[in-house]
Structure formats: C-alpha cells, structure tokens
PDB file of N, CA and C in Angstrom:
ATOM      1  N   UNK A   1       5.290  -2.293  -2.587  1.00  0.00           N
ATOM      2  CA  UNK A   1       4.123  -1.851  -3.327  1.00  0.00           C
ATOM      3  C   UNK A   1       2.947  -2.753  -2.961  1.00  0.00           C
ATOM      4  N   UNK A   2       2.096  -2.296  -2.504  1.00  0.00           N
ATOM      5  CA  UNK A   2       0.604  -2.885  -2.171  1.00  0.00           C
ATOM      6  C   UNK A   2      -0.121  -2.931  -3.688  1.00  0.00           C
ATOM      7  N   UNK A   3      -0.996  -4.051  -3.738  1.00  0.00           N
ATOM      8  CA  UNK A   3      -2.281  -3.387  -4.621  1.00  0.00           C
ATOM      9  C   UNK A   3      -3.472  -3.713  -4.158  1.00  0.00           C
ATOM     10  N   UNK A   4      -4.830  -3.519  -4.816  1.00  0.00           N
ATOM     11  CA  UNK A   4      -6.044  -3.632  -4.698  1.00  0.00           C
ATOM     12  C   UNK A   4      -6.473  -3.768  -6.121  1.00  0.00           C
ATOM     13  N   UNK A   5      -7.133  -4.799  -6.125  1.00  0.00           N
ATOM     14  CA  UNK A   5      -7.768  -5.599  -7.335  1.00  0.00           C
ATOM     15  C   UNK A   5      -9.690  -5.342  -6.834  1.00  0.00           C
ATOM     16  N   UNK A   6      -9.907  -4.496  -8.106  1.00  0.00           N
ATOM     17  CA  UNK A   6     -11.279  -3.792  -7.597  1.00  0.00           C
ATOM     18  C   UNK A   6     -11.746  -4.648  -8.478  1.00  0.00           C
ATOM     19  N   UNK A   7     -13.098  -4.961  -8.292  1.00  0.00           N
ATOM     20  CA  UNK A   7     -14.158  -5.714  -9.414  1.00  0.00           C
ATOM     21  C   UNK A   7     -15.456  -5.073  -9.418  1.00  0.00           C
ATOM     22  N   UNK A   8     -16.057  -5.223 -10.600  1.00  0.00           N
ATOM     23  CA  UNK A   8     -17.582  -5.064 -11.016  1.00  0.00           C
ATOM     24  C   UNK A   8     -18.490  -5.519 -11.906  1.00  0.00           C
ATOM     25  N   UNK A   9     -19.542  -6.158 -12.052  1.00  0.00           N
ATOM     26  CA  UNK A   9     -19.778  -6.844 -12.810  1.00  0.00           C
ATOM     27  C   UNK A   9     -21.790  -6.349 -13.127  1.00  0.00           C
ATOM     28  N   UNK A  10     -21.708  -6.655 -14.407  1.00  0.00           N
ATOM     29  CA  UNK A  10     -22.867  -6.647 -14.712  1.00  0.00           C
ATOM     30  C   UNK A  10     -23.844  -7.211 -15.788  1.00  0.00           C
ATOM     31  N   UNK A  11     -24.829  -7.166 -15.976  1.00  0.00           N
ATOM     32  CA  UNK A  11     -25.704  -8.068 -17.060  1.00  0.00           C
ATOM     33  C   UNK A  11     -25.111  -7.561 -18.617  1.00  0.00           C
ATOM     34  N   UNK A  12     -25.342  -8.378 -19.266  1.00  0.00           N
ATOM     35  CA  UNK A  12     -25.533  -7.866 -20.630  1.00  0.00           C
ATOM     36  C   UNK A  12     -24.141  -7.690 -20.968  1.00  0.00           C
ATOM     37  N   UNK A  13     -23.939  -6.745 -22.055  1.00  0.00           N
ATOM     38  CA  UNK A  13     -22.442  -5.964 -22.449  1.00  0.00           C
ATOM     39  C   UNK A  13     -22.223  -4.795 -22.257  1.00  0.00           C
ATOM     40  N   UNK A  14     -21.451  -4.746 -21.425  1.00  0.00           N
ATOM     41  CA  UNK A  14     -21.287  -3.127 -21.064  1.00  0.00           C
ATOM     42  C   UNK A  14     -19.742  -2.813 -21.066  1.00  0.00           C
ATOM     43  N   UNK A  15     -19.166  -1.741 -21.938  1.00  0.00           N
ATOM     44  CA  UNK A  15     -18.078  -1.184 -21.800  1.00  0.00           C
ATOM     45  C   UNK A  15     -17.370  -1.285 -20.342  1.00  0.00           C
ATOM     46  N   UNK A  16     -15.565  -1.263 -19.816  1.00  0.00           N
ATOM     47  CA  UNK A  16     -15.134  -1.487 -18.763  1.00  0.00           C
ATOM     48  C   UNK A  16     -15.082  -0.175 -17.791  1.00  0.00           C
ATOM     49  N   UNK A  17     -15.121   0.874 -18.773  1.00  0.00           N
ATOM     50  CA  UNK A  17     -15.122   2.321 -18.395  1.00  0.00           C
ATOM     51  C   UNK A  17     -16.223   3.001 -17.927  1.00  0.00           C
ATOM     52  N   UNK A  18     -17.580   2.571 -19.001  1.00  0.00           N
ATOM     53  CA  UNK A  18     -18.969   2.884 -18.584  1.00  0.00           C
ATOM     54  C   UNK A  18     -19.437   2.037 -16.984  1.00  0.00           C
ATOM     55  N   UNK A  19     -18.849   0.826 -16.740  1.00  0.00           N
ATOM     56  CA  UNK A  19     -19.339   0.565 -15.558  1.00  0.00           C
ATOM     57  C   UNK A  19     -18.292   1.274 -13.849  1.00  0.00           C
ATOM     58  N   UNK A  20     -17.166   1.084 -14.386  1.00  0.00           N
ATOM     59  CA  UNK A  20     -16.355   1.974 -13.620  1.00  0.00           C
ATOM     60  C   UNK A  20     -17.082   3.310 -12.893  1.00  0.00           C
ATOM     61  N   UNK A  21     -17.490   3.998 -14.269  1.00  0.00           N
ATOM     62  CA  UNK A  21     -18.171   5.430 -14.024  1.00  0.00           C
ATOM     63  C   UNK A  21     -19.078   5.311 -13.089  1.00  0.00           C
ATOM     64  N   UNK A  22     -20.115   4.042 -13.590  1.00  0.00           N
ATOM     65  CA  UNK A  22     -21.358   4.216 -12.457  1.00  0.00           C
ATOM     66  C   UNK A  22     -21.163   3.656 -11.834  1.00  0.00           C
ATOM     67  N   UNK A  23     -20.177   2.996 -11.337  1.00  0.00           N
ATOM     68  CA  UNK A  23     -19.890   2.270  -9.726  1.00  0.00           C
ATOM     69  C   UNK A  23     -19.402   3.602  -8.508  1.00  0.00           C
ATOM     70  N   UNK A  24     -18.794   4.675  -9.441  1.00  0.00           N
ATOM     71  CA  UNK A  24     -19.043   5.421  -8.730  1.00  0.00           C
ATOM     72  C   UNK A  24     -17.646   5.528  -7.620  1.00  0.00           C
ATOM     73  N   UNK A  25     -17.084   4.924  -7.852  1.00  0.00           N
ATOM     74  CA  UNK A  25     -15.525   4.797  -6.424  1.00  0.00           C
ATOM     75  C   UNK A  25     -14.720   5.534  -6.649  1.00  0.00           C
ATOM     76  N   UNK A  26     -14.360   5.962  -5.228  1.00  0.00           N
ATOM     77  CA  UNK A  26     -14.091   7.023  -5.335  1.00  0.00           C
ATOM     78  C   UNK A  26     -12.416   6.144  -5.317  1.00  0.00           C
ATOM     79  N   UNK A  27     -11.345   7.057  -5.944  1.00  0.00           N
ATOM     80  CA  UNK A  27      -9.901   6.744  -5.899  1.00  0.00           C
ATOM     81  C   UNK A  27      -9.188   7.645  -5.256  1.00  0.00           C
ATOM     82  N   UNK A  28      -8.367   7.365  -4.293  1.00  0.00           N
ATOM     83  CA  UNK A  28      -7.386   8.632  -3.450  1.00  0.00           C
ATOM     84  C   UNK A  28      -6.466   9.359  -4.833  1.00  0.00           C
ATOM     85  N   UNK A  29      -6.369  10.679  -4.953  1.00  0.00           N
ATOM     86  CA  UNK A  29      -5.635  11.163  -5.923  1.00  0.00           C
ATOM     87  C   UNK A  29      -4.121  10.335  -5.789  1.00  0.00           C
ATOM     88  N   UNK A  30      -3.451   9.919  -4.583  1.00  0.00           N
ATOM     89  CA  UNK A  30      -2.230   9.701  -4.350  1.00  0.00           C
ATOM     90  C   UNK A  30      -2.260   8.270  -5.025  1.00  0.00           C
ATOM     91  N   UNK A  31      -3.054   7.724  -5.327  1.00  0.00           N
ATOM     92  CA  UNK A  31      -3.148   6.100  -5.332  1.00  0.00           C
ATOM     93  C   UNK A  31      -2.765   6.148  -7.146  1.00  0.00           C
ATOM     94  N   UNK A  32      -2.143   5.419  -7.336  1.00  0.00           N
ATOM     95  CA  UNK A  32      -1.757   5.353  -9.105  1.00  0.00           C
ATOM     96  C   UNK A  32      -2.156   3.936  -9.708  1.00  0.00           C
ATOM     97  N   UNK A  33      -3.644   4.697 -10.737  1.00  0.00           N
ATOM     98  CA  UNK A  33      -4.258   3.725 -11.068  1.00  0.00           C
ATOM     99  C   UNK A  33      -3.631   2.742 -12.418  1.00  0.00           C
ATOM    100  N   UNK A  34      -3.484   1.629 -12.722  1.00  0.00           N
ATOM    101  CA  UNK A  34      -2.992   1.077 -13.194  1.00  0.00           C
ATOM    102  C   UNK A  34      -3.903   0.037 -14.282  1.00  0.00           C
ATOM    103  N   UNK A  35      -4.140   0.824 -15.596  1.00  0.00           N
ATOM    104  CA  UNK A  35      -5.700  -0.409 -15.693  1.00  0.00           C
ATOM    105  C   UNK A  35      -5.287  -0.504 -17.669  1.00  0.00           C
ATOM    106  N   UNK A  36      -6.425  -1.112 -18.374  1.00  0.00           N
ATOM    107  CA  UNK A  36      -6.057  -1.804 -19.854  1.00  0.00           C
ATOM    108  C   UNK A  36      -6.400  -0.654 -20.526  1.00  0.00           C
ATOM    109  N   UNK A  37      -6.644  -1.081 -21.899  1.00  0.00           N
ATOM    110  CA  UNK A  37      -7.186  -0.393 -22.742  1.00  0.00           C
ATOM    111  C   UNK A  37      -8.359   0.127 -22.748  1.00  0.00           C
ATOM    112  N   UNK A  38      -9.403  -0.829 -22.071  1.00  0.00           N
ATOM    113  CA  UNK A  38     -10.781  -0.398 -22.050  1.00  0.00           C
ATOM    114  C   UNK A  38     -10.980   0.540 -20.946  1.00  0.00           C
ATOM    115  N   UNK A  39     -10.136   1.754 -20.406  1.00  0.00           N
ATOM    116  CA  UNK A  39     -10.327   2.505 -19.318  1.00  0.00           C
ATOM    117  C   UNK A  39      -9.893   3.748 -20.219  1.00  0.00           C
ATOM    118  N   UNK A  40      -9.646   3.867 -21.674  1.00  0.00           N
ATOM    119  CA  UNK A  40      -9.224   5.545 -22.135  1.00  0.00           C
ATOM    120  C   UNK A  40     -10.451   6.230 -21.900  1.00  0.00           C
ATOM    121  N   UNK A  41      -9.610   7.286 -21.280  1.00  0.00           N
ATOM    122  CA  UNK A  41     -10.603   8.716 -20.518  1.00  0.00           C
ATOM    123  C   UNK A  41      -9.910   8.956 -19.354  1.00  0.00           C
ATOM    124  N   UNK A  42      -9.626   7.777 -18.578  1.00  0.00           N
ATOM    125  CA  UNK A  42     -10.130   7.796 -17.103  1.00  0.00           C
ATOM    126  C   UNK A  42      -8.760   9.049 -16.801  1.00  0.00           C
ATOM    127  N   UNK A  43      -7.831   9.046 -17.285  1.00  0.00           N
ATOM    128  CA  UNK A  43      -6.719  10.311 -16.609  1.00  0.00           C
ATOM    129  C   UNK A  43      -7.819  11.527 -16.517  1.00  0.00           C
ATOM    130  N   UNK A  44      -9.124  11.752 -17.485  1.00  0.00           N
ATOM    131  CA  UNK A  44      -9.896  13.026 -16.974  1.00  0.00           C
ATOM    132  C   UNK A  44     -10.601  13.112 -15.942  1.00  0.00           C
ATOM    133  N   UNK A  45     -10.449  11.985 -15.552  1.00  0.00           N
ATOM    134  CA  UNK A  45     -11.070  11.895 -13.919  1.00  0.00           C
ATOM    135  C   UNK A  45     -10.171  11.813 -12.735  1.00  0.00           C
ATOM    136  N   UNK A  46      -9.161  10.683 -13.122  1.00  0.00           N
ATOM    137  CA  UNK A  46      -8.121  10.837 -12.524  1.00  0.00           C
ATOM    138  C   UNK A  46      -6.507  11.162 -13.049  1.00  0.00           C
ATOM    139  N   UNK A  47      -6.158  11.910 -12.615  1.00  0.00           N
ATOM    140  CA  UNK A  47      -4.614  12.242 -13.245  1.00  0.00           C
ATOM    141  C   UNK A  47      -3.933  11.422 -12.665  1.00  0.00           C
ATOM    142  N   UNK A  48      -3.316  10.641 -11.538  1.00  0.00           N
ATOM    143  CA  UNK A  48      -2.813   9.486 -11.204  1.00  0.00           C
ATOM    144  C   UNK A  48      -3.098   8.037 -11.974  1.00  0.00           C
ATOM    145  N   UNK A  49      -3.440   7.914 -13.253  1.00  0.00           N
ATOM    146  CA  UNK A  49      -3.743   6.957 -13.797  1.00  0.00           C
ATOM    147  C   UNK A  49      -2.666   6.306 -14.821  1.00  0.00           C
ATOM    148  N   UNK A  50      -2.436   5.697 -15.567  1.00  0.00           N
ATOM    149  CA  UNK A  50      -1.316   4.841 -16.297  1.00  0.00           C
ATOM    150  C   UNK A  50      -2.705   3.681 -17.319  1.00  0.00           C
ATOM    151  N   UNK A  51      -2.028   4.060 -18.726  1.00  0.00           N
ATOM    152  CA  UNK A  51      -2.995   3.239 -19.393  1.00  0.00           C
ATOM    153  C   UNK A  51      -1.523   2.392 -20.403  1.00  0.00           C
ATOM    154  N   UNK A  52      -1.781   1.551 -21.309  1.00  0.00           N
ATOM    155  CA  UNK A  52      -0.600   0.805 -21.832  1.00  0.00           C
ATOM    156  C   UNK A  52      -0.238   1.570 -22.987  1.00  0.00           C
ATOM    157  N   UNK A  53       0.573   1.823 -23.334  1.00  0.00           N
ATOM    158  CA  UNK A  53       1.106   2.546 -24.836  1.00  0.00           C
ATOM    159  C   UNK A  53       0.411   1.835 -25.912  1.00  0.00           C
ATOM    160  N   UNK A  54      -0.341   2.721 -27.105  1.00  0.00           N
ATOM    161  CA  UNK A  54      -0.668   1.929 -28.300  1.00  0.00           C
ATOM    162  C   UNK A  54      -0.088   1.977 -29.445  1.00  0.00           C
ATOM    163  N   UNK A  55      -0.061   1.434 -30.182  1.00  0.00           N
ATOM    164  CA  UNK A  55       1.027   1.220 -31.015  1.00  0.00           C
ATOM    165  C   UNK A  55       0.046   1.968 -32.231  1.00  0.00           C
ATOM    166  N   UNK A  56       0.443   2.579 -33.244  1.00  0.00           N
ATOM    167  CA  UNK A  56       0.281   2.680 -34.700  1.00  0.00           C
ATOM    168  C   UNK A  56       1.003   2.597 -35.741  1.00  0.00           C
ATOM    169  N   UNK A  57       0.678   3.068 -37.118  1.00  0.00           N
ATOM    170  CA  UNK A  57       1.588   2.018 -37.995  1.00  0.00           C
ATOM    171  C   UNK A  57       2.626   3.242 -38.250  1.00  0.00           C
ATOM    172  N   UNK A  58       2.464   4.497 -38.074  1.00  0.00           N
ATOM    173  CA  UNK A  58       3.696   5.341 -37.828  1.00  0.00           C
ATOM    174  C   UNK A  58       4.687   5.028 -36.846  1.00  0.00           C
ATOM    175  N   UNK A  59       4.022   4.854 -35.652  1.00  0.00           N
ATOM    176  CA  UNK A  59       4.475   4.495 -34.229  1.00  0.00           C
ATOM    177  C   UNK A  59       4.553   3.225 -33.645  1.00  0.00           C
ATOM    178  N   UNK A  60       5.819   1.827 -34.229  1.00  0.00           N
ATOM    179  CA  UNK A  60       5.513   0.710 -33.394  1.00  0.00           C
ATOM    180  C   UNK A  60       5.676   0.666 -31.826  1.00  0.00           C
ATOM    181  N   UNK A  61       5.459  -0.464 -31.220  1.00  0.00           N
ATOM    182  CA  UNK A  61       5.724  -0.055 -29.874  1.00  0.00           C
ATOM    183  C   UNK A  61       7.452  -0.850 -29.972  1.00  0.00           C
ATOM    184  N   UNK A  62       8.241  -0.407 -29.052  1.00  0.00           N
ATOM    185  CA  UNK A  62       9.495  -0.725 -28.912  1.00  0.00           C
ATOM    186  C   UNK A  62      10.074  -1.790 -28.082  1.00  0.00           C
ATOM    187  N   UNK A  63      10.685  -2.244 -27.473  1.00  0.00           N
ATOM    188  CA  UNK A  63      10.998  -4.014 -26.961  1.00  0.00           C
ATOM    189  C   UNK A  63      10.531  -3.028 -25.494  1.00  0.00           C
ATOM    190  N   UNK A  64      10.763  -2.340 -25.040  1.00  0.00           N
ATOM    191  CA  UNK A  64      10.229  -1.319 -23.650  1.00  0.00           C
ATOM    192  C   UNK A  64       9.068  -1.838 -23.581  1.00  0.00           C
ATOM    193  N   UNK A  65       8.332  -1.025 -24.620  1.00  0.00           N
ATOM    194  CA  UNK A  65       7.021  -0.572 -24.583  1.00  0.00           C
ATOM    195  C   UNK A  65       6.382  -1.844 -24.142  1.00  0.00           C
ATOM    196  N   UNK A  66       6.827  -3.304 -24.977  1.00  0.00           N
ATOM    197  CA  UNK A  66       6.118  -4.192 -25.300  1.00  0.00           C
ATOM    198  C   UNK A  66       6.340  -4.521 -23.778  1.00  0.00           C
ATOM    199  N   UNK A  67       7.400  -4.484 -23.162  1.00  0.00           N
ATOM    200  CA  UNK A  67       7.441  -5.378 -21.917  1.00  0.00           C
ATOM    201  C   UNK A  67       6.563  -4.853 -20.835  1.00  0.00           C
ATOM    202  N   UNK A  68       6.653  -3.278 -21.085  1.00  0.00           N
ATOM    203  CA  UNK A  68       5.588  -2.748 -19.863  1.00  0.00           C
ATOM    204  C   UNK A  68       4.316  -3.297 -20.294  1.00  0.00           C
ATOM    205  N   UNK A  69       3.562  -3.825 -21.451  1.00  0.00           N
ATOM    206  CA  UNK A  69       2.279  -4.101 -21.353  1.00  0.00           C
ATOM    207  C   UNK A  69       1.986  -5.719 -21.556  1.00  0.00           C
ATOM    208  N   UNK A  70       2.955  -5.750 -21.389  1.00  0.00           N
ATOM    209  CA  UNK A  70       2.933  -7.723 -21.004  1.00  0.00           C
ATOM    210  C   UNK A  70       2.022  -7.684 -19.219  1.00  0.00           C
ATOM    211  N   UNK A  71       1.210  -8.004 -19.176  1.00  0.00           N
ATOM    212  CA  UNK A  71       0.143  -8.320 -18.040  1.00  0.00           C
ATOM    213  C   UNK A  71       0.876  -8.811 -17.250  1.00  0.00           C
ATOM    214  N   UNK A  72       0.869  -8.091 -15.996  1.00  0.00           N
ATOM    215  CA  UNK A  72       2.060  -8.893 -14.161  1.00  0.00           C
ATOM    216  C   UNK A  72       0.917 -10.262 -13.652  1.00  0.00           C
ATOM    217  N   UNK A  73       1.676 -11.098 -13.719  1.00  0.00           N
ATOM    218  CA  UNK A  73       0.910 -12.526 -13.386  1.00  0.00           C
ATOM    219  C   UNK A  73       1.217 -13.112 -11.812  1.00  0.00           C
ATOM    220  N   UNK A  74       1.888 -11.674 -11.205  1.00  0.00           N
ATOM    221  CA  UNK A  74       1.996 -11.980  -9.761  1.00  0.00           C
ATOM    222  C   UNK A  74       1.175 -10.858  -8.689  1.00  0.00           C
ATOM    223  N   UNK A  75       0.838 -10.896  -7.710  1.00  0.00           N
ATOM    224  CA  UNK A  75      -0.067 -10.388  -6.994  1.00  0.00           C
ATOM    225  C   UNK A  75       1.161  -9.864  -5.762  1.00  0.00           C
TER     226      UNK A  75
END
C-alpha cells in the first residue's frame, strides 16, 4: 500500500473540508481516500472515501470501531 499525504494551508480559520473544496484536486476515483472527521460530505464528491465511525449515545463505538480510528503513526 502506497500513500500520499496531501497538505493545505491557509490564513485565519477555515473549516478542513471548505479548504479541500477550493484547492480544487482532483482525486483518481480508484484511489481510496482516507481522512478525519472534519471531511463529512466528501463521499458526495468522492465515493472512494472512508471517514471514522461516530459514536452516539444509542450507538457506542465497539473495541473494532475504536481501533480502526486510533490514528496510523507509521508512514
């Protein structure tokens, strides 16, 4: 598995999704995007996308759930 660690940055405070949008990059449909919380939407742009499970108080997250959204600290 390859990845690519994209960046963007800008003044002020700006949402992670709103700058995404206007950066404008384009993603290969085949490529499976892999990103946090601050990216809900983006499967309507891209359907290859993966966001982390959220938990509610009907719905905890499960010893699974929790491990898939423990952050990969290797490259």
């Amino acid at each position: 598995m390859r990845q690519v660690i994209c960046t963007d940055f800008s003044n002020g405070k700006k949402h992670d999704f709103r700058l995404f949008k206007k950066s404008k990059i384009l993603i290969h449909p085949k490529v499976k995007v892999i990103t946090d919380t601050g990216y809900q939407g983006i499967q309507k742009i891209h359907n290859n996308s993966e966001l982390p499970k959220k938990k509610s108080k009907k719905n905890p997250l499960t010893k699974n759930d929790k491990t898939k959204k423990q952050p990969k600290n290797t490259v």
